[in-house]
CSV table of C-alpha atoms in Angstrom, one decimal:
chain,number,residue,atom,x,y,z
A,1173,UNK,CA,87.6,102.5,86.0
A,1174,UNK,CA,91.2,103.2,86.9
A,1175,UNK,CA,91.8,99.7,88.0
A,1176,UNK,CA,95.3,98.5,87.1
A,1177,UNK,CA,95.8,95.2,85.3
A,1178,UNK,CA,98.9,93.1,85.8
A,1179,UNK,CA,100.3,90.9,83.1
A,1180,UNK,CA,101.0,88.1,83.3
A,1181,UNK,CA,98.7,86.7,85.9
A,1182,UNK,CA,101.3,84.1,86.8
A,1183,UNK,CA,105.0,83.8,86.2
A,1184,UNK,CA,107.3,80.9,87.0
A,1185,UNK,CA,111.1,81.3,86.5
A,1186,UNK,CA,114.3,79.7,87.7
A,1187,UNK,CA,116.3,81.3,90.6
A,1188,UNK,CA,118.8,83.8,89.2
A,1189,UNK,CA,116.7,84.8,86.2
A,1190,UNK,CA,115.1,88.2,85.9
A,1191,UNK,CA,111.4,88.6,86.3
A,1192,UNK,CA,109.3,91.2,84.5
A,1193,UNK,CA,105.8,92.1,85.4
A,1194,UNK,CA,103.6,94.7,83.6
A,1195,UNK,CA,100.8,96.9,84.7
A,1196,UNK,CA,98.3,98.9,82.6
A,1197,UNK,CA,95.8,101.5,83.8
A,1198,UNK,CA,93.1,103.6,82.3
A,1199,UNK,CA,93.1,107.2,83.7
A,1200,UNK,CA,95.6,109.9,84.6
A,1201,UNK,CA,97.5,109.3,87.8
A,1202,UNK,CA,99.6,111.1,90.4
A,1203,UNK,CA,101.8,108.1,91.0
A,1204,UNK,CA,102.0,104.4,90.7
A,1205,UNK,CA,103.1,102.0,93.4
A,1206,UNK,CA,104.2,98.4,93.5
A,1207,UNK,CA,103.4,96.1,96.4
A,1208,UNK,CA,104.4,92.6,97.3
A,1209,UNK,CA,102.2,90.1,99.1
A,1210,UNK,CA,103.5,86.9,100.5
A,1211,UNK,CA,101.0,84.1,100.9
A,1212,UNK,CA,98.8,84.7,103.9
A,1213,UNK,CA,100.4,88.0,104.7
A,1214,UNK,CA,99.7,91.7,104.2
A,1215,UNK,CA,101.0,93.9,101.5
A,1216,UNK,CA,104.5,95.4,101.6
A,1217,UNK,CA,105.3,98.6,99.8
A,1218,UNK,CA,108.1,98.2,97.3
A,1219,UNK,CA,108.5,101.3,95.3
A,1220,UNK,CA,106.6,104.5,94.2
A,1221,UNK,CA,107.1,106.2,90.9
A,1222,UNK,CA,105.6,109.6,90.3
A,1223,UNK,CA,103.9,110.6,87.0
A,1224,UNK,CA,106.8,112.8,86.0
A,1225,UNK,CA,109.3,110.1,86.5
A,1226,UNK,CA,110.2,107.5,83.8
A,1227,UNK,CA,112.4,105.0,85.8
A,1228,UNK,CA,113.2,104.3,89.3
A,1229,UNK,CA,115.6,101.8,91.0
A,1230,UNK,CA,115.6,100.2,94.4
A,1231,UNK,CA,118.1,97.4,95.0
A,1232,UNK,CA,117.2,94.6,92.6
A,1233,UNK,CA,114.0,96.4,91.6
A,1234,UNK,CA,113.6,98.5,88.5
A,1235,UNK,CA,110.3,100.2,87.8
A,1236,UNK,CA,109.5,102.1,84.6
A,1237,UNK,CA,106.5,104.3,83.9
A,1238,UNK,CA,105.1,105.3,80.5
A,1239,UNK,CA,102.3,107.7,81.0
A,1240,UNK,CA,101.6,108.0,77.3
A,1241,UNK,CA,100.9,104.2,77.2
A,1242,UNK,CA,99.4,104.2,80.7
A,1243,UNK,CA,101.7,101.3,81.6
A,1244,UNK,CA,104.4,100.4,84.1
A,1245,UNK,CA,106.8,97.5,84.5
A,1246,UNK,CA,108.5,96.0,87.5
A,1247,UNK,CA,111.8,94.2,86.9
A,1248,UNK,CA,113.3,92.0,89.6
A,1249,UNK,CA,116.9,91.1,88.7
A,1250,UNK,CA,118.8,88.0,89.9
A,1251,UNK,CA,115.6,86.5,91.4
A,1252,UNK,CA,115.7,84.5,94.7
A,1253,UNK,CA,113.4,82.0,96.1
A,1254,UNK,CA,112.4,84.6,98.7
A,1255,UNK,CA,111.0,86.7,95.9
A,1256,UNK,CA,108.1,84.2,95.5
A,1257,UNK,CA,105.0,86.2,96.1
A,1258,UNK,CA,102.2,88.1,94.4
A,1259,UNK,CA,103.0,91.5,93.1
A,1260,UNK,CA,100.4,94.3,92.7
A,1261,UNK,CA,100.5,97.6,91.0
A,1262,UNK,CA,98.4,100.4,92.5
A,1263,UNK,CA,97.6,103.8,91.0
A,1264,UNK,CA,96.8,107.0,92.9
A,1265,UNK,CA,94.6,109.6,91.4
A,1266,UNK,CA,95.6,113.2,90.9
A,1267,UNK,CA,93.3,115.0,93.1
A,1268,UNK,CA,91.7,114.3,96.5
A,1269,UNK,CA,92.6,111.9,99.2
A,1270,UNK,CA,94.8,109.0,98.3
A,1271,UNK,CA,92.7,106.1,97.1
A,1272,UNK,CA,94.9,103.4,95.7
A,1273,UNK,CA,93.4,101.3,93.0
A,1274,UNK,CA,94.9,97.9,92.8
A,1275,UNK,CA,95.2,95.4,90.0
A,1276,UNK,CA,94.7,91.7,90.4
A,1277,UNK,CA,98.4,91.0,90.8
A,1278,UNK,CA,101.0,88.7,89.3
A,1279,UNK,CA,101.7,85.5,91.1
A,1280,UNK,CA,105.5,85.1,90.8
A,1281,UNK,CA,107.1,81.7,91.6
A,1282,UNK,CA,110.9,81.4,91.8
A,1283,UNK,CA,112.0,77.8,91.4
A,1284,UNK,CA,115.3,76.8,93.1
B,1143,UNK,CA,107.1,95.9,117.0
B,1144,UNK,CA,104.1,95.6,114.7
B,1145,UNK,CA,103.3,98.9,112.9
B,1146,UNK,CA,99.7,98.1,111.9
B,1147,UNK,CA,98.1,95.4,113.9
B,1148,UNK,CA,94.6,94.0,113.4
B,1149,UNK,CA,92.6,91.4,115.3
B,1150,UNK,CA,91.4,88.8,114.9
B,1151,UNK,CA,93.5,87.3,112.2
B,1152,UNK,CA,91.0,84.6,111.5
B,1153,UNK,CA,87.2,84.8,112.1
B,1154,UNK,CA,84.6,82.1,111.2
B,1155,UNK,CA,81.1,83.1,112.0
B,1156,UNK,CA,77.5,82.3,110.9
B,1157,UNK,CA,75.3,84.3,108.6
B,1158,UNK,CA,73.3,87.0,110.4
B,1159,UNK,CA,75.9,87.6,113.1
B,1160,UNK,CA,77.5,90.9,113.9
B,1161,UNK,CA,81.3,91.0,114.2
B,1162,UNK,CA,84.0,93.6,114.6
B,1163,UNK,CA,87.6,93.8,113.4
B,1164,UNK,CA,90.0,96.0,115.4
B,1165,UNK,CA,93.0,97.9,114.0
B,1166,UNK,CA,95.7,99.9,115.7
B,1167,UNK,CA,98.8,101.6,114.3
B,1168,UNK,CA,101.8,102.8,116.3
B,1169,UNK,CA,103.3,104.8,113.5
B,1170,UNK,CA,101.9,108.1,114.6
B,1171,UNK,CA,100.0,108.4,111.2
B,1172,UNK,CA,97.0,110.6,110.7
B,1173,UNK,CA,95.3,108.5,108.0
B,1174,UNK,CA,93.9,105.0,108.2
B,1175,UNK,CA,92.1,102.7,105.8
B,1176,UNK,CA,90.1,99.6,105.4
B,1177,UNK,CA,90.6,97.5,102.2
B,1178,UNK,CA,88.9,94.3,101.2
B,1179,UNK,CA,90.5,91.6,99.2
B,1180,UNK,CA,88.2,89.1,97.6
B,1181,UNK,CA,88.8,85.5,96.6
B,1182,UNK,CA,90.2,86.6,93.2
B,1183,UNK,CA,92.8,88.8,95.0
B,1184,UNK,CA,91.2,92.1,94.0
B,1185,UNK,CA,91.9,94.7,96.6
B,1186,UNK,CA,89.4,97.5,97.0
B,1187,UNK,CA,89.3,100.4,99.3
B,1188,UNK,CA,86.3,100.6,101.6
B,1189,UNK,CA,86.9,103.5,104.0
B,1190,UNK,CA,89.5,106.1,104.9
B,1191,UNK,CA,89.8,108.2,108.0
B,1192,UNK,CA,92.1,111.2,108.6
B,1193,UNK,CA,92.5,112.2,112.2
B,1194,UNK,CA,89.2,110.5,113.2
B,1195,UNK,CA,87.3,112.1,110.3
B,1196,UNK,CA,85.8,110.0,107.5
B,1197,UNK,CA,87.3,111.2,104.1
B,1198,UNK,CA,86.7,108.2,101.8
B,1199,UNK,CA,83.5,106.2,101.8
B,1200,UNK,CA,83.2,103.9,98.9
B,1201,UNK,CA,80.0,102.1,97.8
B,1202,UNK,CA,79.9,99.7,100.7
B,1203,UNK,CA,76.7,98.3,102.2
B,1204,UNK,CA,75.7,100.2,105.3
B,1205,UNK,CA,76.0,97.0,107.2
B,1206,UNK,CA,79.7,98.0,107.4
B,1207,UNK,CA,80.4,100.8,109.8
B,1208,UNK,CA,83.9,102.0,110.6
B,1209,UNK,CA,84.6,103.7,113.9
B,1210,UNK,CA,87.7,105.7,114.7
B,1211,UNK,CA,87.9,106.5,118.5
B,1212,UNK,CA,91.3,108.2,118.0
B,1213,UNK,CA,93.7,108.6,115.1
B,1214,UNK,CA,95.6,105.4,116.1
B,1215,UNK,CA,92.6,103.2,115.9
B,1216,UNK,CA,90.1,102.3,113.2
B,1217,UNK,CA,87.7,99.5,113.8
B,1218,UNK,CA,85.3,97.9,111.4
B,1219,UNK,CA,81.9,96.6,112.5
B,1220,UNK,CA,79.8,94.4,110.3
B,1221,UNK,CA,76.2,93.8,111.0
B,1222,UNK,CA,74.0,90.9,109.7
B,1223,UNK,CA,76.9,89.1,108.0
B,1224,UNK,CA,76.3,87.5,104.6
B,1225,UNK,CA,78.1,84.8,102.7
B,1226,UNK,CA,79.5,87.4,100.3
B,1227,UNK,CA,81.2,89.2,103.1
B,1228,UNK,CA,83.8,86.4,103.3
B,1229,UNK,CA,87.1,88.0,102.3
B,1230,UNK,CA,90.3,89.2,103.8
B,1231,UNK,CA,90.1,92.7,105.3
B,1232,UNK,CA,93.2,94.8,105.5
B,1233,UNK,CA,93.7,97.7,107.7
B,1234,UNK,CA,96.3,100.2,106.6
B,1235,UNK,CA,97.8,103.6,107.5
B,1236,UNK,CA,99.7,106.5,106.0
B,1237,UNK,CA,101.3,109.6,107.4
B,1238,UNK,CA,99.0,111.9,105.5
B,1239,UNK,CA,95.9,111.4,103.3
B,1240,UNK,CA,97.4,113.0,100.2
B,1241,UNK,CA,98.7,111.1,97.2
B,1242,UNK,CA,102.2,109.8,97.4
B,1243,UNK,CA,102.3,108.9,101.0
B,1244,UNK,CA,103.4,105.3,101.5
B,1245,UNK,CA,100.6,103.1,102.8
B,1246,UNK,CA,101.5,100.5,105.4
B,1247,UNK,CA,99.3,97.4,105.6
B,1248,UNK,CA,98.4,95.1,108.4
B,1249,UNK,CA,98.6,91.4,108.1
B,1250,UNK,CA,94.9,91.0,107.3
B,1251,UNK,CA,91.9,89.5,108.9
B,1252,UNK,CA,90.5,86.4,107.2
B,1253,UNK,CA,86.7,86.4,107.6
B,1254,UNK,CA,84.7,83.4,106.7
B,1255,UNK,CA,80.9,83.5,106.9
B,1256,UNK,CA,79.2,80.1,106.9
């Protein structure tokens, strides 16, 4: 299965610290996406990185992709209490209609 | 303005009942999806429609039947509900069905079967 796996499953840090979450997957992909889900809410798209890209930035977010290791990381710098949420990586296959395959997510808690 | 809206947000129903969840998107997208999130937070795709045509149909019991009356709507009907159907169901949309298009999710519908 192509299912992504996030690591760690839960992460608790102090406000202002950086948070790093990792994602591993099993098959070749077209792109990898990161989503955030606040408790009781839907998923919000954060960033997409294509298979031919190695790093991407968006505000306080930095995503890396290593296709040789089939892994990605999401770094949130200068964390805020509002960053508390679950973060999911999702992979998209190379051919055919887009069918995102999600991991189980990392539950991030930012302590004030 | 809600981009992808689904109703109801919460639904508690008895085993054996038939229920529907409705979804509408006002983004002008061609593609819509239904995803299911289980109690362990795993999200799995169920169906995808592109301009009213079914393009992805995962291994889902045939008690689940999606219907797309037009490209802005994708409803999910579930017959003979079972305890295991309890989950959060997310509707989503994307401009196009091809890979790389950002997917916009609704807020979810919490289904509890008792």
